[in-house]
Amino acid sequence: KSNFMRAFCVLNICHLAFGSIEQIPSPGEFAGRHWERAPLLVRRGDPGYYAGLFSTADFDAILRSGEVQFGTHLDVTSYAEGVRETHNPVGRALPAVVWDFYQNGCSLRLLNPQAFSATVWHLLSVLQEYFGSMAGANTYLTPPGTQGFAPHYDDIEAFVLQLEGKKHWRVYSPRTDTEVLPQFSSANLTQAELGKPVLEVVLEAGDLLYFPRGFIHQGDCLPDAHSLHITVSSYQRNSWGDLLEKLLPAALQMALEEDVEYRQGLPIGYLGYMGVANSDAADACRTAFVEKLQRLPSRFFMTVSPPVLTQSEKQLSVYGFPAQWQDGSPRNVDILITKDTEVRLLRHGIIRLCNEEAGVMLYYTTENSRVYHKEEPKYLEIDPEYTDSIEFLLSSYPNHVTVDTLPCGTLDDKISLATLLFEKGILTTKKPLVQV
Ligand SMILES: *[C@@H]1O[C@H](CO)[C@@H](O)[C@H](O)[C@H]1NC(C)=O
């Protein structure tokens, strides 16, 4: 998480002060306790803390540049007596019109301020690199005594940096399990739909408020002060599910092209024993159907390219084994693995064990061609008594283990398993087996 931690540091715009204020958690604490879990308030008591990042004066200058369009770059909004409204006229957002809306109690949301502000752009570009995910921003200018938006939750991790004035915030936990870390933002909610806030606070210039996606929030201005804040966001559609959503269809398409098993028809009459209606019936056809459904996806794994070996890895694996024809006969042919040979998997991700009807299969990727379409999935059928040893090798990775610690039968069994895996390029040794 080190990049991520640096991102948090940057958000805190840490300088030398970082960590010197008691309530600021360390980046590690933030990652463990707050990120995707709980809001965090950082009170700094330093109104000038974000000076230079963005101001109402910058906003006014941006309006004067004449390039701001209502709707595209700027939203004029209000939320009063439970009614949320957008007041965008069409066309250019000229200062006279914009400031008139503001004087009449409307909030001004500048979208993507990085398009107009070099400092915001710079902050986001740094954050983006650290988070490894798109970073975005909006700025919000709200007149005293008003609220610009209905309560809602978002689909992003939000960092509210209070730039000027004050704002009263209420933050609420996700209401149900399905609203925890939601994929999409909510509609405008009503006050009646909310429970009690988990956090209620008046943010002052220099303060920071973080809340995860799914946390409902609403902010309103006190009668005596306007508010300008920037919300910096990240991690939109950046979950495991989002990754799989992209990977799986491509992998499935490849599998369909490669593997006739994917193209074989479903069993005649399968609707008679599959489906929820039959879920309580013990049925051999159903069991076989489910097993096949579980087994087929594990073959996707075969679409992974083989690992690229370094020179030293090559020397420690079968690929660098010095067997060769020399002076009239083959030399260095025997793979002499003993009980003391130290071994480990070439890579953690190169094997997968699957229990199949026909037996225990060890699928592996070491020999896959880089040109995927030329290769059948590679697997070994292995004796079920070797399952523990394979799992042991997986859990020991990246450490080496000596062959005699493999949890299976006799020493001969251990050596023959290690030799088999070495021959397939799955195992490497700590030292070259043959010194040449
Ligand atoms: C909330 O209400 C405003 C005003 O009607 C509308 O423009 C906006 O799209 C709504 N937000 C959502 C997420 O539905």
Tab-separated table of C-alpha atoms and ligand atoms in Angstrom:
chain	number	residue	atom	x	y	z
A	1	LYS	CA	0.000	0.000	0.000
A	2	SER	CA	2.958	2.374	0.009
A	3	ASN	CA	1.782	4.399	-2.979
A	4	PHE	CA	-1.627	4.568	-1.449
A	5	MET	CA	-0.149	5.824	1.806
A	6	ARG	CA	1.698	8.513	-0.012
A	7	ALA	CA	-1.580	9.536	-1.609
A	8	PHE	CA	-3.055	10.010	1.832
A	9	CYS	CA	-0.016	12.025	2.809
A	10	VAL	CA	-0.460	14.233	-0.204
A	11	LEU	CA	-4.146	14.747	0.544
A	12	ASN	CA	-3.154	15.904	3.933
A	13	ILE	CA	-0.673	18.007	2.026
A	14	CYS	CA	1.563	16.781	4.738
A	15	HIS	CA	4.701	18.914	4.513
A	16	LEU	CA	6.460	18.798	7.810
A	17	ALA	CA	3.314	19.071	9.849
A	18	PHE	CA	2.133	15.613	8.914
A	19	GLY	CA	1.756	13.450	11.971
A	20	SER	CA	2.474	16.272	14.345
A	21	ILE	CA	-1.214	16.869	15.020
A	22	GLU	CA	-2.423	14.219	17.383
A	23	GLN	CA	-5.659	13.406	15.577
A	24	ILE	CA	-4.072	12.738	12.235
A	25	PRO	CA	-3.659	8.992	11.902
A	26	SER	CA	-0.562	7.615	10.279
A	27	PRO	CA	-1.108	6.500	6.713
A	28	GLY	CA	-1.058	2.904	7.965
A	29	GLU	CA	-3.779	3.620	10.513
A	30	PHE	CA	-5.773	5.429	7.871
A	31	ALA	CA	-5.522	2.446	5.540
A	32	GLY	CA	-6.558	0.022	8.285
A	33	ARG	CA	-9.284	1.924	10.104
A	34	HIS	CA	-10.781	4.443	7.722
A	35	TRP	CA	-10.261	3.614	4.063
A	36	GLU	CA	-13.537	2.104	2.769
A	37	ARG	CA	-14.699	1.747	6.386
A	38	ALA	CA	-15.290	4.905	8.361
A	39	PRO	CA	-15.199	8.692	8.078
A	40	LEU	CA	-12.199	10.623	9.286
A	41	LEU	CA	-12.124	14.223	10.441
A	42	VAL	CA	-8.851	16.113	10.567
A	43	ARG	CA	-9.109	19.404	12.399
A	44	ARG	CA	-6.099	21.481	11.891
A	45	GLY	CA	-6.806	24.850	13.471
A	46	ASP	CA	-4.867	26.364	10.580
A	47	PRO	CA	-7.099	28.357	8.174
A	48	GLY	CA	-4.198	28.962	5.789
A	49	TYR	CA	-3.366	25.286	5.437
A	50	TYR	CA	-4.648	24.880	1.873
A	51	ALA	CA	-3.628	28.385	0.782
A	52	GLY	CA	-2.710	28.443	-2.881
A	53	LEU	CA	-4.729	25.378	-3.849
A	54	PHE	CA	-7.976	27.089	-4.910
A	55	SER	CA	-9.913	30.182	-3.797
A	56	THR	CA	-13.036	32.237	-4.597
A	57	ALA	CA	-10.657	34.723	-6.253
A	58	ASP	CA	-9.446	31.891	-8.546
A	59	PHE	CA	-13.045	30.973	-9.233
A	60	ASP	CA	-13.910	34.561	-10.169
A	61	ALA	CA	-10.879	34.740	-12.492
A	62	ILE	CA	-11.953	31.480	-14.148
A	63	LEU	CA	-15.440	32.936	-14.788
A	64	ARG	CA	-13.792	35.988	-16.312
A	65	SER	CA	-11.815	33.826	-18.738
A	66	GLY	CA	-15.134	33.380	-20.546
A	67	GLU	CA	-14.698	29.665	-21.123
A	68	VAL	CA	-17.072	28.324	-18.503
A	69	GLN	CA	-20.344	26.848	-19.791
A	70	PHE	CA	-23.396	26.191	-17.645
A	71	GLY	CA	-24.070	22.475	-17.329
A	72	THR	CA	-20.752	21.414	-18.848
A	73	HIS	CA	-18.470	23.109	-16.321
A	74	LEU	CA	-20.724	24.790	-13.793
A	75	ASP	CA	-23.948	23.795	-12.028
A	76	VAL	CA	-26.195	26.243	-10.215
A	77	THR	CA	-28.133	24.372	-7.546
A	78	SER	CA	-30.337	24.820	-4.521
A	79	TYR	CA	-31.915	22.652	-1.861
A	80	ALA	CA	-34.572	24.292	0.280
A	81	GLU	CA	-37.508	22.855	2.182
A	82	GLY	CA	-36.634	19.406	0.881
A	83	VAL	CA	-36.696	20.464	-2.773
A	84	ARG	CA	-33.527	20.041	-4.816
A	85	GLU	CA	-33.328	22.156	-7.980
A	86	THR	CA	-30.838	22.819	-10.769
A	87	HIS	CA	-31.036	26.340	-12.270
A	88	ASN	CA	-28.569	26.107	-15.170
A	89	PRO	CA	-29.361	28.514	-18.000
A	90	VAL	CA	-27.851	27.572	-21.379
A	91	GLY	CA	-24.565	28.909	-22.664
A	92	ARG	CA	-21.635	30.736	-21.164
A	93	ALA	CA	-21.481	31.326	-17.426
A	94	LEU	CA	-20.724	35.044	-17.278
A	95	PRO	CA	-19.737	36.545	-13.924
A	96	ALA	CA	-22.762	38.866	-13.738
A	97	VAL	CA	-25.216	35.959	-14.085
A	98	VAL	CA	-23.299	33.564	-11.858
A	99	TRP	CA	-22.828	36.010	-8.989
A	100	ASP	CA	-26.495	36.981	-9.220
A	101	PHE	CA	-27.518	33.345	-8.677
A	102	TYR	CA	-25.122	33.201	-5.735
A	103	GLN	CA	-26.600	36.355	-4.190
A	104	ASN	CA	-30.000	34.733	-4.444
A	105	GLY	CA	-28.865	31.767	-2.368
A	106	CYS	CA	-27.727	29.273	-5.048
A	107	SER	CA	-24.704	27.016	-4.732
A	108	LEU	CA	-22.091	26.908	-7.481
A	109	ARG	CA	-20.444	23.603	-8.369
A	110	LEU	CA	-17.437	23.864	-10.659
A	111	LEU	CA	-16.876	20.484	-12.336
A	112	ASN	CA	-13.335	19.324	-13.033
A	113	PRO	CA	-11.635	22.494	-11.774
A	114	GLN	CA	-8.346	20.924	-12.879
A	115	ALA	CA	-9.299	22.014	-16.407
A	116	PHE	CA	-8.990	25.650	-15.238
A	117	SER	CA	-6.568	25.474	-12.320
A	118	ALA	CA	-2.958	24.343	-12.646
A	119	THR	CA	-2.600	23.745	-8.892
A	120	VAL	CA	-5.631	21.453	-8.743
A	121	TRP	CA	-4.455	19.675	-11.866
A	122	HIS	CA	-1.061	19.127	-10.294
A	123	LEU	CA	-2.548	17.771	-7.054
A	124	LEU	CA	-4.749	15.336	-8.970
A	125	SER	CA	-1.963	14.133	-11.210
A	126	VAL	CA	0.153	13.281	-8.180
A	127	LEU	CA	-2.765	11.562	-6.436
A	128	GLN	CA	-3.680	9.619	-9.515
A	129	GLU	CA	-0.247	8.126	-9.657
A	130	TYR	CA	-0.277	7.206	-5.990
A	131	PHE	CA	-3.790	5.756	-5.944
A	132	GLY	CA	-3.297	3.915	-9.200
A	133	SER	CA	-6.828	5.022	-10.040
A	134	MET	CA	-8.375	8.093	-11.621
A	135	ALA	CA	-8.554	11.061	-9.254
A	136	GLY	CA	-11.257	13.672	-9.831
A	137	ALA	CA	-12.460	16.883	-8.212
A	138	ASN	CA	-15.303	19.388	-7.956
A	139	THR	CA	-15.364	22.669	-6.074
A	140	TYR	CA	-18.425	23.912	-4.213
A	141	LEU	CA	-19.186	27.499	-3.292
A	142	THR	CA	-22.197	27.910	-1.013
A	143	PRO	CA	-23.760	31.181	0.269
A	144	PRO	CA	-24.306	31.695	4.033
A	145	GLY	CA	-27.412	30.049	5.479
A	146	THR	CA	-28.076	27.720	2.509
A	147	GLN	CA	-27.651	24.143	1.344
A	148	GLY	CA	-26.962	23.248	-2.287
A	149	PHE	CA	-27.603	19.518	-2.459
A	150	ALA	CA	-29.973	16.900	-1.119
A	151	PRO	CA	-28.538	14.190	1.114
A	152	HIS	CA	-27.056	11.382	-1.007
A	153	TYR	CA	-24.161	8.962	-1.212
A	154	ASP	CA	-21.539	8.709	-3.949
A	155	ASP	CA	-19.664	5.986	-5.779
A	156	ILE	CA	-16.240	7.436	-4.968
A	157	GLU	CA	-13.922	7.783	-1.985
A	158	ALA	CA	-14.356	11.434	-1.014
A	159	PHE	CA	-11.889	13.847	0.564
A	160	VAL	CA	-13.461	17.200	1.426
A	161	LEU	CA	-10.833	19.913	1.788
A	162	GLN	CA	-12.318	23.040	3.385
A	163	LEU	CA	-10.699	25.969	1.595
A	164	GLU	CA	-12.610	29.004	2.910
A	165	GLY	CA	-15.317	29.764	5.446
A	166	LYS	CA	-17.213	27.017	7.257
A	167	LYS	CA	-19.658	24.240	6.547
A	168	HIS	CA	-21.855	22.145	8.784
A	169	TRP	CA	-21.665	18.467	7.720
A	170	ARG	CA	-23.703	15.447	8.664
A	171	VAL	CA	-22.427	12.004	7.638
A	172	TYR	CA	-24.467	8.784	7.936
A	173	SER	CA	-23.393	5.129	7.747
A	174	PRO	CA	-24.640	3.028	4.817
A	175	ARG	CA	-28.220	2.024	5.585
A	176	THR	CA	-28.068	-1.584	4.415
A	177	ASP	CA	-25.439	-4.163	3.465
A	178	THR	CA	-26.143	-3.588	-0.212
A	179	GLU	CA	-25.346	0.120	0.202
A	180	VAL	CA	-21.891	-0.636	1.607
A	181	LEU	CA	-19.277	0.369	-1.005
A	182	PRO	CA	-21.939	0.816	-3.692
A	183	GLN	CA	-21.126	0.670	-7.368
A	184	PHE	CA	-23.354	3.651	-8.173
A	185	SER	CA	-24.320	6.907	-6.478
A	186	SER	CA	-27.741	7.254	-4.865
A	187	ALA	CA	-30.678	9.371	-5.929
A	188	ASN	CA	-31.501	12.586	-4.029
A	189	LEU	CA	-32.712	11.330	-0.661
A	190	THR	CA	-35.256	12.894	1.672
A	191	GLN	CA	-34.600	13.706	5.339
A	192	ALA	CA	-37.144	11.043	6.271
A	193	GLU	CA	-34.946	8.374	4.672
A	194	LEU	CA	-32.013	9.108	6.975
A	195	GLY	CA	-31.145	7.748	10.355
A	196	LYS	CA	-28.884	9.467	12.847
A	197	PRO	CA	-25.569	10.877	11.644
A	198	VAL	CA	-22.391	9.074	12.723
A	199	LEU	CA	-20.545	12.341	12.400
A	200	GLU	CA	-21.760	15.914	12.742
A	201	VAL	CA	-19.216	18.656	12.510
A	202	VAL	CA	-18.559	22.214	11.396
A	203	LEU	CA	-15.569	22.122	9.061
A	204	GLU	CA	-13.376	25.196	9.098
A	205	ALA	CA	-10.798	26.333	6.588
A	206	GLY	CA	-7.805	23.991	6.678
A	207	ASP	CA	-9.824	20.977	7.896
A	208	LEU	CA	-10.243	17.710	6.028
A	209	LEU	CA	-13.159	15.288	6.046
A	210	TYR	CA	-12.914	11.847	4.453
A	211	PHE	CA	-15.809	9.462	3.948
A	212	PRO	CA	-16.040	6.239	1.969
A	213	ARG	CA	-18.456	5.614	-0.890
A	214	GLY	CA	-21.890	4.670	0.400
A	215	PHE	CA	-21.780	7.089	3.347
A	216	ILE	CA	-24.721	9.492	3.000
A	217	HIS	CA	-23.759	13.111	3.564
A	218	GLN	CA	-25.188	16.615	3.490
A	219	GLY	CA	-23.501	19.940	4.080
A	220	ASP	CA	-25.103	23.317	4.803
A	221	CYS	CA	-23.765	26.756	5.542
A	222	LEU	CA	-24.179	28.542	8.856
A	223	PRO	CA	-25.939	31.958	8.695
A	224	ASP	CA	-22.696	33.840	9.233
A	225	ALA	CA	-20.257	32.331	6.744
A	226	HIS	CA	-19.975	31.194	3.145
A	227	SER	CA	-18.160	27.985	2.316
A	228	LEU	CA	-15.720	26.986	-0.395
A	229	HIS	CA	-14.498	23.432	-0.466
A	230	ILE	CA	-12.965	21.067	-2.982
A	231	THR	CA	-13.945	17.416	-3.011
A	232	VAL	CA	-11.152	15.215	-4.271
A	233	SER	CA	-12.295	11.770	-5.299
A	234	SER	CA	-10.823	8.444	-6.311
A	235	TYR	CA	-11.637	4.749	-6.676
A	236	GLN	CA	-14.626	5.075	-8.952
A	237	ARG	CA	-15.305	1.584	-10.440
A	238	ASN	CA	-12.012	0.313	-9.140
A	239	SER	CA	-13.165	-2.792	-7.248
A	240	TRP	CA	-12.408	-6.478	-7.739
A	241	GLY	CA	-15.816	-6.846	-9.330
A	242	ASP	CA	-15.106	-4.054	-11.786
A	243	LEU	CA	-11.856	-5.731	-12.765
A	244	LEU	CA	-13.541	-9.096	-13.283
A	245	GLU	CA	-16.318	-7.456	-15.256
A	246	LYS	CA	-13.655	-6.522	-17.793
A	247	LEU	CA	-11.579	-9.692	-17.609
A	248	LEU	CA	-14.219	-12.398	-17.649
A	249	PRO	CA	-15.957	-11.706	-20.962
A	250	ALA	CA	-12.591	-11.581	-22.738
A	251	ALA	CA	-11.415	-14.776	-21.069
A	252	LEU	CA	-14.695	-16.494	-21.880
A	253	GLN	CA	-14.476	-15.482	-25.510
A	254	MET	CA	-10.980	-16.909	-25.733
A	255	ALA	CA	-12.043	-20.097	-24.011
A	256	LEU	CA	-14.935	-20.498	-26.460
A	257	GLU	CA	-12.576	-20.157	-29.376
A	258	GLU	CA	-9.955	-22.461	-27.931
A	259	ASP	CA	-11.715	-25.231	-26.187
A	260	VAL	CA	-14.399	-27.413	-27.705
A	261	GLU	CA	-15.747	-28.249	-24.244
A	262	TYR	CA	-17.101	-24.718	-24.028
A	263	ARG	CA	-18.860	-25.132	-27.321
A	264	GLN	CA	-20.526	-28.456	-26.541
A	265	GLY	CA	-24.279	-28.220	-25.998
A	266	LEU	CA	-25.932	-28.196	-22.609
A	267	PRO	CA	-27.389	-31.589	-21.634
A	268	ILE	CA	-30.829	-32.338	-23.075
A	269	GLY	CA	-33.488	-31.794	-20.431
A	270	TYR	CA	-31.176	-29.965	-17.999
A	271	LEU	CA	-33.927	-27.494	-17.145
A	272	GLY	CA	-35.715	-30.449	-15.575
A	273	TYR	CA	-33.127	-30.805	-12.827
A	274	MET	CA	-31.449	-27.370	-12.682
A	275	GLY	CA	-32.912	-24.104	-11.415
A	276	VAL	CA	-34.129	-22.944	-8.044
A	277	ALA	CA	-37.198	-25.166	-8.161
A	278	ASN	CA	-34.954	-28.231	-8.005
A	279	SER	CA	-32.329	-26.893	-5.654
A	280	ASP	CA	-33.297	-29.215	-2.800
A	281	ALA	CA	-33.431	-32.381	-4.890
A	282	ALA	CA	-30.408	-34.687	-4.675
A	283	ASP	CA	-29.818	-35.666	-8.268
A	284	ALA	CA	-26.744	-37.132	-9.937
A	285	CYS	CA	-27.316	-35.129	-13.134
A	286	ARG	CA	-27.591	-31.944	-11.146
A	287	THR	CA	-24.383	-32.711	-9.265
A	288	ALA	CA	-22.498	-33.411	-12.503
A	289	PHE	CA	-23.879	-30.239	-14.060
A	290	VAL	CA	-22.765	-28.113	-11.115
A	291	GLU	CA	-19.331	-29.741	-11.065
A	292	LYS	CA	-18.814	-28.957	-14.702
A	293	LEU	CA	-19.939	-25.377	-14.216
A	294	GLN	CA	-17.345	-25.011	-11.480
A	295	ARG	CA	-14.579	-26.678	-13.428
A	296	LEU	CA	-14.857	-24.852	-16.743
A	297	PRO	CA	-13.958	-21.367	-15.450
A	298	SER	CA	-10.742	-22.638	-13.865
A	299	ARG	CA	-9.525	-23.195	-17.411
A	300	PHE	CA	-9.597	-19.420	-17.980
A	301	PHE	CA	-6.435	-19.530	-16.044
A	302	MET	CA	-4.795	-21.051	-19.085
A	303	THR	CA	-5.135	-17.758	-20.907
A	304	VAL	CA	-2.455	-16.266	-18.673
A	305	SER	CA	0.871	-15.831	-20.449
A	306	PRO	CA	3.827	-17.800	-19.193
A	307	PRO	CA	6.171	-16.005	-16.827
A	308	VAL	CA	9.199	-14.256	-18.252
A	309	LEU	CA	12.273	-15.732	-16.589
A	310	THR	CA	15.321	-13.832	-15.466
A	311	GLN	CA	18.706	-15.289	-16.325
A	312	SER	CA	19.242	-16.571	-12.782
A	313	GLU	CA	15.744	-18.053	-12.591
A	314	LYS	CA	16.502	-19.887	-15.778
A	315	GLN	CA	19.641	-21.435	-14.260
A	316	LEU	CA	17.610	-22.670	-11.319
A	317	SER	CA	14.885	-24.292	-13.405
A	318	VAL	CA	14.595	-26.995	-15.995
A	319	TYR	CA	14.867	-24.348	-18.704
A	320	GLY	CA	18.515	-23.747	-17.888
A	321	PHE	CA	19.317	-27.369	-17.124
A	322	PRO	CA	22.667	-28.149	-18.759
A	323	ALA	CA	21.747	-31.500	-20.362
A	324	GLN	CA	23.368	-31.618	-23.759
A	325	TRP	CA	25.106	-33.789	-26.329
A	326	GLN	CA	28.820	-33.562	-25.883
A	327	ASP	CA	31.764	-35.614	-27.186
A	328	GLY	CA	29.709	-38.528	-28.460
A	329	SER	CA	27.111	-38.870	-25.705
A	330	PRO	CA	24.506	-36.927	-23.718
A	331	ARG	CA	25.859	-35.263	-20.575
A	332	ASN	CA	24.272	-33.868	-17.412
A	333	VAL	CA	20.965	-35.594	-18.043
A	334	ASP	CA	20.014	-36.753	-14.561
A	335	ILE	CA	17.994	-34.416	-12.418
A	336	LEU	CA	19.524	-35.222	-9.075
A	337	ILE	CA	17.061	-34.009	-6.485
A	338	THR	CA	17.726	-35.206	-2.941
A	339	LYS	CA	15.995	-34.831	0.412
A	340	ASP	CA	18.099	-31.725	1.106
A	341	THR	CA	17.409	-29.938	-2.176
A	342	GLU	CA	15.714	-26.617	-1.487
A	343	VAL	CA	12.825	-25.903	-3.838
A	344	ARG	CA	10.007	-23.496	-4.416
A	345	LEU	CA	7.405	-22.713	-7.073
A	346	LEU	CA	8.651	-20.652	-9.982
A	347	ARG	CA	5.760	-18.231	-9.348
A	348	HIS	CA	2.812	-18.334	-7.011
A	349	GLY	CA	0.275	-17.959	-9.790
A	350	ILE	CA	1.467	-20.681	-12.117
A	351	ILE	CA	-0.500	-23.637	-10.769
A	352	ARG	CA	-4.029	-24.423	-9.736
A	353	LEU	CA	-5.384	-27.618	-8.224
A	354	CYS	CA	-8.807	-28.764	-9.388
A	355	ASN	CA	-10.816	-31.698	-8.155
A	356	GLU	CA	-12.434	-33.151	-11.214
A	357	GLU	CA	-14.485	-36.217	-11.922
A	358	ALA	CA	-11.485	-37.903	-13.491
A	359	GLY	CA	-9.149	-37.137	-10.563
A	360	VAL	CA	-7.066	-34.351	-9.093
A	361	MET	CA	-5.708	-32.146	-11.857
A	362	LEU	CA	-2.844	-29.738	-11.532
A	363	TYR	CA	-3.219	-27.044	-14.174
A	364	TYR	CA	-0.081	-25.083	-14.884
A	365	THR	CA	1.017	-22.247	-17.124
A	366	THR	CA	4.783	-22.563	-17.432
A	367	GLU	CA	4.738	-24.124	-20.861
A	368	ASN	CA	1.935	-22.064	-22.330
A	369	SER	CA	2.864	-20.509	-25.567
A	370	ARG	CA	2.903	-16.744	-25.636
A	371	VAL	CA	0.796	-17.130	-28.715
A	372	TYR	CA	-2.219	-18.339	-26.846
A	373	HIS	CA	-4.111	-19.822	-29.752
A	374	LYS	CA	-1.525	-22.489	-30.357
A	375	GLU	CA	-1.795	-24.214	-27.015
A	376	GLU	CA	-4.101	-26.622	-25.259
A	377	PRO	CA	-4.554	-26.160	-21.514
A	378	LYS	CA	-1.754	-27.976	-19.702
A	379	TYR	CA	-2.400	-30.191	-16.744
A	380	LEU	CA	-1.059	-33.159	-14.870
A	381	GLU	CA	-3.204	-35.705	-13.176
A	382	ILE	CA	-1.680	-36.178	-9.762
A	383	ASP	CA	-2.140	-38.744	-7.037
A	384	PRO	CA	-4.538	-37.262	-4.442
A	385	GLU	CA	-1.944	-37.972	-1.754
A	386	TYR	CA	0.194	-35.189	-3.275
A	387	THR	CA	-2.479	-32.546	-2.745
A	388	ASP	CA	-1.084	-31.517	0.652
A	389	SER	CA	2.393	-31.141	-0.756
A	390	ILE	CA	1.158	-28.868	-3.544
A	391	GLU	CA	-0.706	-26.754	-1.024
A	392	PHE	CA	2.399	-26.681	1.154
A	393	LEU	CA	4.470	-25.374	-1.763
A	394	LEU	CA	1.844	-22.720	-2.458
A	395	SER	CA	1.681	-21.555	1.150
A	396	SER	CA	5.481	-21.561	1.609
A	397	TYR	CA	6.055	-19.383	-1.443
A	398	PRO	CA	8.276	-17.321	-1.786
A	399	ASN	CA	10.377	-19.248	0.733
A	400	HIS	CA	12.260	-22.372	-0.244
A	401	VAL	CA	11.550	-25.690	1.503
A	402	THR	CA	13.664	-28.809	1.528
A	403	VAL	CA	12.256	-31.790	-0.298
A	404	ASP	CA	12.059	-33.915	2.852
A	405	THR	CA	9.603	-31.446	4.435
A	406	LEU	CA	6.963	-32.093	1.745
A	407	PRO	CA	4.010	-33.643	3.571
A	408	CYS	CA	3.607	-36.884	1.639
A	409	GLY	CA	4.426	-40.603	1.976
A	410	THR	CA	7.968	-41.864	1.672
A	411	LEU	CA	11.136	-40.017	0.766
A	412	ASP	CA	10.914	-41.612	-2.683
A	413	ASP	CA	7.450	-40.085	-3.140
A	414	LYS	CA	8.775	-36.676	-2.136
A	415	ILE	CA	11.681	-36.891	-4.547
A	416	SER	CA	9.575	-38.131	-7.429
A	417	LEU	CA	6.996	-35.377	-6.934
A	418	ALA	CA	9.735	-32.732	-6.787
A	419	THR	CA	11.402	-34.188	-9.866
A	420	LEU	CA	8.141	-34.248	-11.805
A	421	LEU	CA	7.383	-30.622	-10.938
A	422	PHE	CA	10.946	-29.599	-11.744
A	423	GLU	CA	10.723	-31.279	-15.151
A	424	LYS	CA	7.569	-29.332	-15.900
A	425	GLY	CA	9.217	-26.038	-15.009
A	426	ILE	CA	6.891	-25.566	-12.038
A	427	LEU	CA	9.583	-25.924	-9.356
A	428	THR	CA	12.896	-24.153	-9.141
A	429	THR	CA	15.813	-24.957	-6.858
A	430	LYS	CA	17.684	-22.567	-4.600
A	431	LYS	CA	21.046	-23.571	-6.096
A	432	PRO	CA	21.701	-24.905	-9.594
A	433	LEU	CA	21.365	-28.708	-9.529
A	434	VAL	CA	24.425	-29.152	-11.679
A	435	GLN	CA	27.474	-26.905	-11.452
A	436	VAL	CA	28.905	-26.430	-14.920
B	1	LIG	C1	-31.281	15.506	-7.846
B	1	LIG	O1	-32.170	16.503	-8.228
B	1	LIG	C2	-31.703	17.410	-9.217
B	1	LIG	C3	-32.770	18.478	-9.430
B	1	LIG	O2	-33.967	17.904	-9.820
B	1	LIG	C4	-31.370	16.686	-10.487
B	1	LIG	O3	-30.856	17.575	-11.446
B	1	LIG	C5	-30.357	15.617	-10.163
B	1	LIG	O4	-30.071	14.845	-11.323
B	1	LIG	C6	-30.852	14.697	-9.059
B	1	LIG	N1	-29.804	13.773	-8.701
B	1	LIG	C7	-29.910	12.457	-8.891
B	1	LIG	C8	-28.731	11.632	-8.575
B	1	LIG	O5	-30.933	11.936	-9.287
